[in-house]
Structures are given as C-alpha cells and as structure tokens.
Amino acid sequence: MTYDVHPPCELMVDTFLPSMRALVAKRLKDDGLSQGRIASLLGLTQASVSSYLSTPDTKQTATLSSLGVTSDEAETYAALLAEDLKSNPTYAVATLYSIWSRLLGGGDACARHRSEYPFLATCDVCMKVFGPERGDAEGAVEHVEGALRPIEGSSLFVHVMPEVSVNIAYAPGEAKSVEDVVAIPGRIVRVRGQARSFMRPEYGASTHLAAILLEVERKRPALRAAMNLRYDHRMSKVLAKLRIKHLTIGHSYPSGSQDKVLGALTARLASREASDDFEAVVDLGGEGVEPSLYLFAEEATKLVHRALDVARAYTSSR
C-alpha cells in the first residue's frame, strides 16, 4: 500500500480559507463596502464575491465546525479579519495564520484531516509544532496569559475598548523584532458585554502593537508591555485625573509610511520635544485612523492593573 503526502495546508486552502473568505466578504458588505472594493481587499473577482455573498452562512459555519470552530468564533474571526483588511492587509494575513495555527496546535482540525486520510490516525505533528508546548524559556506566554484574567473578569473594561479591539503586547528579554513579542492572536474582543480572548498568547501574534512597543522601548527601555484602548474627550479627562503622562500624535501622519501611526510615533520620539518621562501615547486619529490610547508599563500584570484603573475612572466620569 502506498500513501501520498497530504499536509494540513490542503485543509487550509480547500476548506478553511474559502469559508472564512465568504464570512469576511459578508462582514465587509455589512460595513457598507462595494463588491468591487471587497474583491480588491480579498484578492478575488467580483463574480467570486457575488457567489460568496449569495451562499447561506449556515454552509460556512457547518464547514468551519468540522475544523473545531464554533459559530461564535467564526463570527468573531470574520469581524477581526474584516477590520484588519480595511486597516492593513498584512495584519489580516498575520491574524489568519494565528487562527489557523491555533486550530492546528490544539488538534481541532485533526478529526477532519483524519477522516479524509485515515492513514493519519496516529499523526500528532501539528500539535507538537504549533501546540502550547513550544519553547517559552522566559515564561512570557504564561505571564501575558495570567494578566488577561482580570480583564476577562471585569464588567467595566469593555467601556474602554476601541472599535478595532484590544491587544496586549509584551517584549521579554532582548526582543528585537515583532516575532520576539508575545501578544494575543485575534486580539481581545467583546462577547456579550465581556472582554474575551479566543486564543492563547503567542510570539509574533501582533504586528502593529508590537512595533509600537518596540519603538517606545528604544526610548524607554523599562517599558516592556503595551495595550491599546479607546480615546475620546472623556478619556482625556481620565488621563488628567489619574495624572498619566503622555505624548500626543495624530491628526496628520508622515507620508510614505505603511503604518501611519508607527511613522508618526517614530517622528515624535525623535523630536527634541519628546519627553523621556511618559507612560502613554495618545493618537488623535485622522483619515482612516481611529483615535487610540496606548498604555505602557514595565510588565503585563502592572499594565492590566493600570488599564482597569482607567476603565473605572472612565466609567465613573459620565
């Protein structure tokens, strides 16, 4: 008997990706985008987008269920990917692969894979390669995972969550690139009035926030954890009340930068007016950029405690 090689990449391309594309297309349609714009963002023809939009959601959710994805998770993943596509397609690729890696590492896709290829009945390669036992010598993953619990247990934190969702980034040791930074794949989202993360923290799970943190760390090496929150007039009063020192960017951004916020922050930190004594960055927003507050701290647990202080002050300032 001979066996062909059938890696789980086939499931990704033939099953997972088309189903997620269909759900993301519908989410983008609900957000008011034209079929032409959706086709451009997804790299598809308008005919393909039209076909996806005419397919019942139940078909996609049933297919994703066979890969261990619940209907709630599918909806959340589609929302996150839609947000990423509108902001920066690179973020969408990172989020998509983080979700898929989680499915492989947790063994969620194994049943579907083995049903198609029974000779893989004893295969556990994906769980070894992508599972939680991957190297984490400094315990950074556990550190961020522990910091998450107070957020998920808070009824107030959702009030300071921005539209683009929240993430926590932590740079252990001598982090040099975004691949060395631990963050939440798929970020922290609202689920029935509570903050919830669907996946375990992992290295390289953030592109934007990790890059922001690394840029700030060059100016202030002690700051190794970052979180993004909403920013508005009420939040400005909270910062004053809690005496949180901050730098301000936004309204206009340097041209030629793929990440507008990172480009503005880099320029601000390089200016003579940039203080070395700050623990937050306020981005006032601009065309295509939502106003945001970036909080920083020495480690993730302290960062979360500060964020909850902000949430309590924000809620009571009504």
Short mmCIF file of N, CA, C and O in Angstrom, two decimals, residues 125-177:
data_model
loop_
_atom_site.label_atom_id
_atom_site.label_comp_id
_atom_site.label_asym_id
_atom_site.label_seq_id
_atom_site.Cartn_x
_atom_site.Cartn_y
_atom_site.Cartn_z
N VAL A 125 1.73 15.60 14.55
CA VAL A 125 2.78 16.55 14.16
C VAL A 125 2.37 18.00 14.44
O VAL A 125 3.14 18.78 15.01
N CYS A 126 1.15 18.37 14.05
CA CYS A 126 0.72 19.76 14.22
C CYS A 126 0.68 20.18 15.68
O CYS A 126 1.04 21.32 16.03
N MET A 127 0.23 19.28 16.54
CA MET A 127 0.16 19.62 17.96
C MET A 127 1.55 19.81 18.55
O MET A 127 1.75 20.63 19.45
N LYS A 128 2.52 19.07 18.03
CA LYS A 128 3.89 19.24 18.51
C LYS A 128 4.51 20.53 17.98
O LYS A 128 5.24 21.22 18.69
N VAL A 129 4.21 20.84 16.72
CA VAL A 129 4.82 22.01 16.09
C VAL A 129 4.14 23.31 16.51
O VAL A 129 4.81 24.31 16.80
N PHE A 130 2.81 23.30 16.57
CA PHE A 130 2.07 24.53 16.81
C PHE A 130 1.44 24.61 18.21
O PHE A 130 0.84 25.63 18.56
N GLY A 131 1.56 23.55 18.99
CA GLY A 131 0.89 23.50 20.29
C GLY A 131 1.54 24.36 21.35
O GLY A 131 2.61 24.94 21.14
N PRO A 132 0.91 24.46 22.52
CA PRO A 132 1.38 25.35 23.59
C PRO A 132 2.71 24.94 24.18
O PRO A 132 3.31 25.71 24.92
N GLU A 133 3.17 23.71 23.90
CA GLU A 133 4.44 23.30 24.47
C GLU A 133 5.64 23.88 23.72
O GLU A 133 6.77 23.59 24.02
N ARG A 134 5.40 24.72 22.72
CA ARG A 134 6.51 25.37 22.03
C ARG A 134 7.35 26.17 23.01
O ARG A 134 6.87 26.65 24.02
N GLY A 135 8.62 26.34 22.69
CA GLY A 135 9.57 26.95 23.60
C GLY A 135 9.17 28.33 24.11
O GLY A 135 8.79 29.20 23.35
N ASP A 136 9.25 28.51 25.42
CA ASP A 136 8.96 29.80 26.05
C ASP A 136 9.80 29.86 27.31
O ASP A 136 9.29 29.81 28.43
N ALA A 137 11.12 29.95 27.10
CA ALA A 137 12.06 29.82 28.21
C ALA A 137 11.83 30.85 29.31
O ALA A 137 12.05 30.59 30.49
N GLU A 138 11.36 32.04 28.95
CA GLU A 138 11.19 33.10 29.93
C GLU A 138 9.79 33.14 30.54
O GLU A 138 9.50 34.01 31.36
N GLY A 139 8.91 32.24 30.14
CA GLY A 139 7.57 32.23 30.68
C GLY A 139 6.74 33.41 30.26
O GLY A 139 5.76 33.78 30.93
N ALA A 140 7.08 34.03 29.13
CA ALA A 140 6.38 35.24 28.68
C ALA A 140 4.93 34.95 28.30
O ALA A 140 4.04 35.77 28.55
N VAL A 141 4.69 33.79 27.69
CA VAL A 141 3.32 33.44 27.31
C VAL A 141 2.44 33.31 28.55
O VAL A 141 1.32 33.85 28.61
N GLU A 142 2.95 32.60 29.56
CA GLU A 142 2.19 32.44 30.81
C GLU A 142 1.98 33.78 31.50
O GLU A 142 0.95 34.03 32.13
N HIS A 143 2.98 34.65 31.40
CA HIS A 143 2.88 35.98 32.01
C HIS A 143 1.71 36.77 31.41
O HIS A 143 0.89 37.34 32.13
N VAL A 144 1.61 36.78 30.09
CA VAL A 144 0.52 37.50 29.43
C VAL A 144 -0.80 36.80 29.67
O VAL A 144 -1.84 37.44 29.90
N GLU A 145 -0.78 35.47 29.66
CA GLU A 145 -2.00 34.70 29.90
C GLU A 145 -2.57 35.01 31.28
O GLU A 145 -3.78 35.18 31.45
N GLY A 146 -1.71 35.10 32.28
CA GLY A 146 -2.16 35.43 33.63
C GLY A 146 -2.69 36.85 33.73
O GLY A 146 -3.67 37.12 34.45
N ALA A 147 -2.08 37.76 32.99
CA ALA A 147 -2.53 39.16 33.02
C ALA A 147 -3.90 39.33 32.40
O ALA A 147 -4.63 40.27 32.74
N LEU A 148 -4.27 38.43 31.51
CA LEU A 148 -5.57 38.51 30.83
C LEU A 148 -6.75 38.29 31.76
O LEU A 148 -7.84 38.84 31.55
N ARG A 149 -6.58 37.47 32.78
CA ARG A 149 -7.72 37.02 33.60
C ARG A 149 -8.49 38.18 34.23
O ARG A 149 -9.73 38.18 34.21
N PRO A 150 -7.82 39.18 34.85
CA PRO A 150 -8.60 40.28 35.42
C PRO A 150 -9.41 41.06 34.38
O PRO A 150 -10.50 41.55 34.68
N ILE A 151 -8.91 41.15 33.15
CA ILE A 151 -9.64 41.84 32.09
C ILE A 151 -10.91 41.07 31.75
O ILE A 151 -12.00 41.65 31.63
N GLU A 152 -10.78 39.76 31.59
CA GLU A 152 -11.94 38.95 31.22
C GLU A 152 -12.95 38.86 32.36
O GLU A 152 -14.12 38.56 32.12
N GLY A 153 -12.51 39.14 33.58
CA GLY A 153 -13.42 39.11 34.72
C GLY A 153 -14.03 40.46 35.05
O GLY A 153 -14.84 40.57 35.96
N SER A 154 -13.64 41.50 34.31
CA SER A 154 -14.12 42.85 34.59
C SER A 154 -15.36 43.17 33.77
O SER A 154 -15.43 42.89 32.57
N SER A 155 -16.34 43.80 34.42
CA SER A 155 -17.54 44.25 33.70
C SER A 155 -17.37 45.67 33.17
O SER A 155 -18.21 46.16 32.42
N LEU A 156 -16.27 46.34 33.55
CA LEU A 156 -16.05 47.73 33.16
C LEU A 156 -15.11 47.88 31.97
O LEU A 156 -15.17 48.87 31.24
N PHE A 157 -14.25 46.88 31.77
CA PHE A 157 -13.20 47.03 30.75
C PHE A 157 -13.76 47.25 29.35
O PHE A 157 -13.17 47.97 28.55
N VAL A 158 -14.91 46.65 29.06
CA VAL A 158 -15.48 46.79 27.71
C VAL A 158 -15.77 48.25 27.35
O VAL A 158 -15.82 48.60 26.17
N HIS A 159 -15.94 49.10 28.36
CA HIS A 159 -16.25 50.51 28.09
C HIS A 159 -15.06 51.28 27.53
O HIS A 159 -15.24 52.37 26.97
N VAL A 160 -13.86 50.75 27.68
CA VAL A 160 -12.68 51.45 27.16
C VAL A 160 -12.07 50.70 25.98
O VAL A 160 -10.97 51.02 25.55
N MET A 161 -12.80 49.74 25.44
CA MET A 161 -12.32 49.01 24.27
C MET A 161 -12.63 49.79 23.00
O MET A 161 -13.76 50.24 22.82
N PRO A 162 -11.67 49.96 22.11
CA PRO A 162 -11.92 50.66 20.84
C PRO A 162 -12.63 49.78 19.84
O PRO A 162 -12.78 48.56 20.06
N GLU A 163 -13.07 50.35 18.74
CA GLU A 163 -13.76 49.59 17.71
C GLU A 163 -12.86 48.51 17.11
O GLU A 163 -13.33 47.46 16.68
N VAL A 164 -11.55 48.78 17.06
CA VAL A 164 -10.63 47.82 16.43
C VAL A 164 -10.17 46.72 17.38
O VAL A 164 -9.26 45.97 17.08
N SER A 165 -10.82 46.61 18.54
CA SER A 165 -10.49 45.59 19.54
C SER A 165 -9.19 45.93 20.25
O SER A 165 -8.50 46.89 19.92
N VAL A 166 -8.86 45.12 21.25
CA VAL A 166 -7.72 45.39 22.13
C VAL A 166 -6.69 44.27 22.00
O VAL A 166 -7.04 43.11 21.75
N ASN A 167 -5.44 44.63 22.19
CA ASN A 167 -4.41 43.61 22.31
C ASN A 167 -3.46 43.99 23.43
O ASN A 167 -3.42 45.15 23.85
N ILE A 168 -2.73 43.02 23.91
CA ILE A 168 -1.65 43.22 24.88
C ILE A 168 -0.39 42.69 24.23
O ILE A 168 -0.38 41.58 23.70
N ALA A 169 0.66 43.48 24.27
CA ALA A 169 1.94 43.03 23.75
C ALA A 169 2.97 43.08 24.87
O ALA A 169 2.99 44.03 25.67
N TYR A 170 3.84 42.08 24.93
CA TYR A 170 4.87 42.01 25.96
C TYR A 170 6.18 41.60 25.32
O TYR A 170 6.24 40.58 24.61
N ALA A 171 7.23 42.39 25.55
CA ALA A 171 8.54 42.14 24.95
C ALA A 171 9.50 41.62 26.01
O ALA A 171 10.07 42.41 26.77
N PRO A 172 9.68 40.30 26.09
CA PRO A 172 10.58 39.75 27.11
C PRO A 172 12.04 39.88 26.71
O PRO A 172 12.37 39.90 25.52
N GLY A 173 12.91 39.97 27.69
CA GLY A 173 14.34 39.92 27.43
C GLY A 173 14.81 40.93 26.40
O GLY A 173 14.48 42.10 26.44
N GLU A 174 15.60 40.43 25.46
CA GLU A 174 16.18 41.27 24.41
C GLU A 174 15.37 41.19 23.12
O GLU A 174 15.88 40.80 22.07
N ALA A 175 14.11 41.54 23.18
CA ALA A 175 13.25 41.49 21.99
C ALA A 175 13.76 42.47 20.94
O ALA A 175 13.96 43.64 21.23
N LYS A 176 13.95 41.97 19.72
CA LYS A 176 14.48 42.80 18.64
C LYS A 176 13.46 43.04 17.52
O LYS A 176 13.53 44.04 16.82
N SER A 177 12.53 42.11 17.34
CA SER A 177 11.56 42.23 16.25
C SER A 177 10.18 41.84 16.76
O SER A 177 10.04 41.32 17.89
#
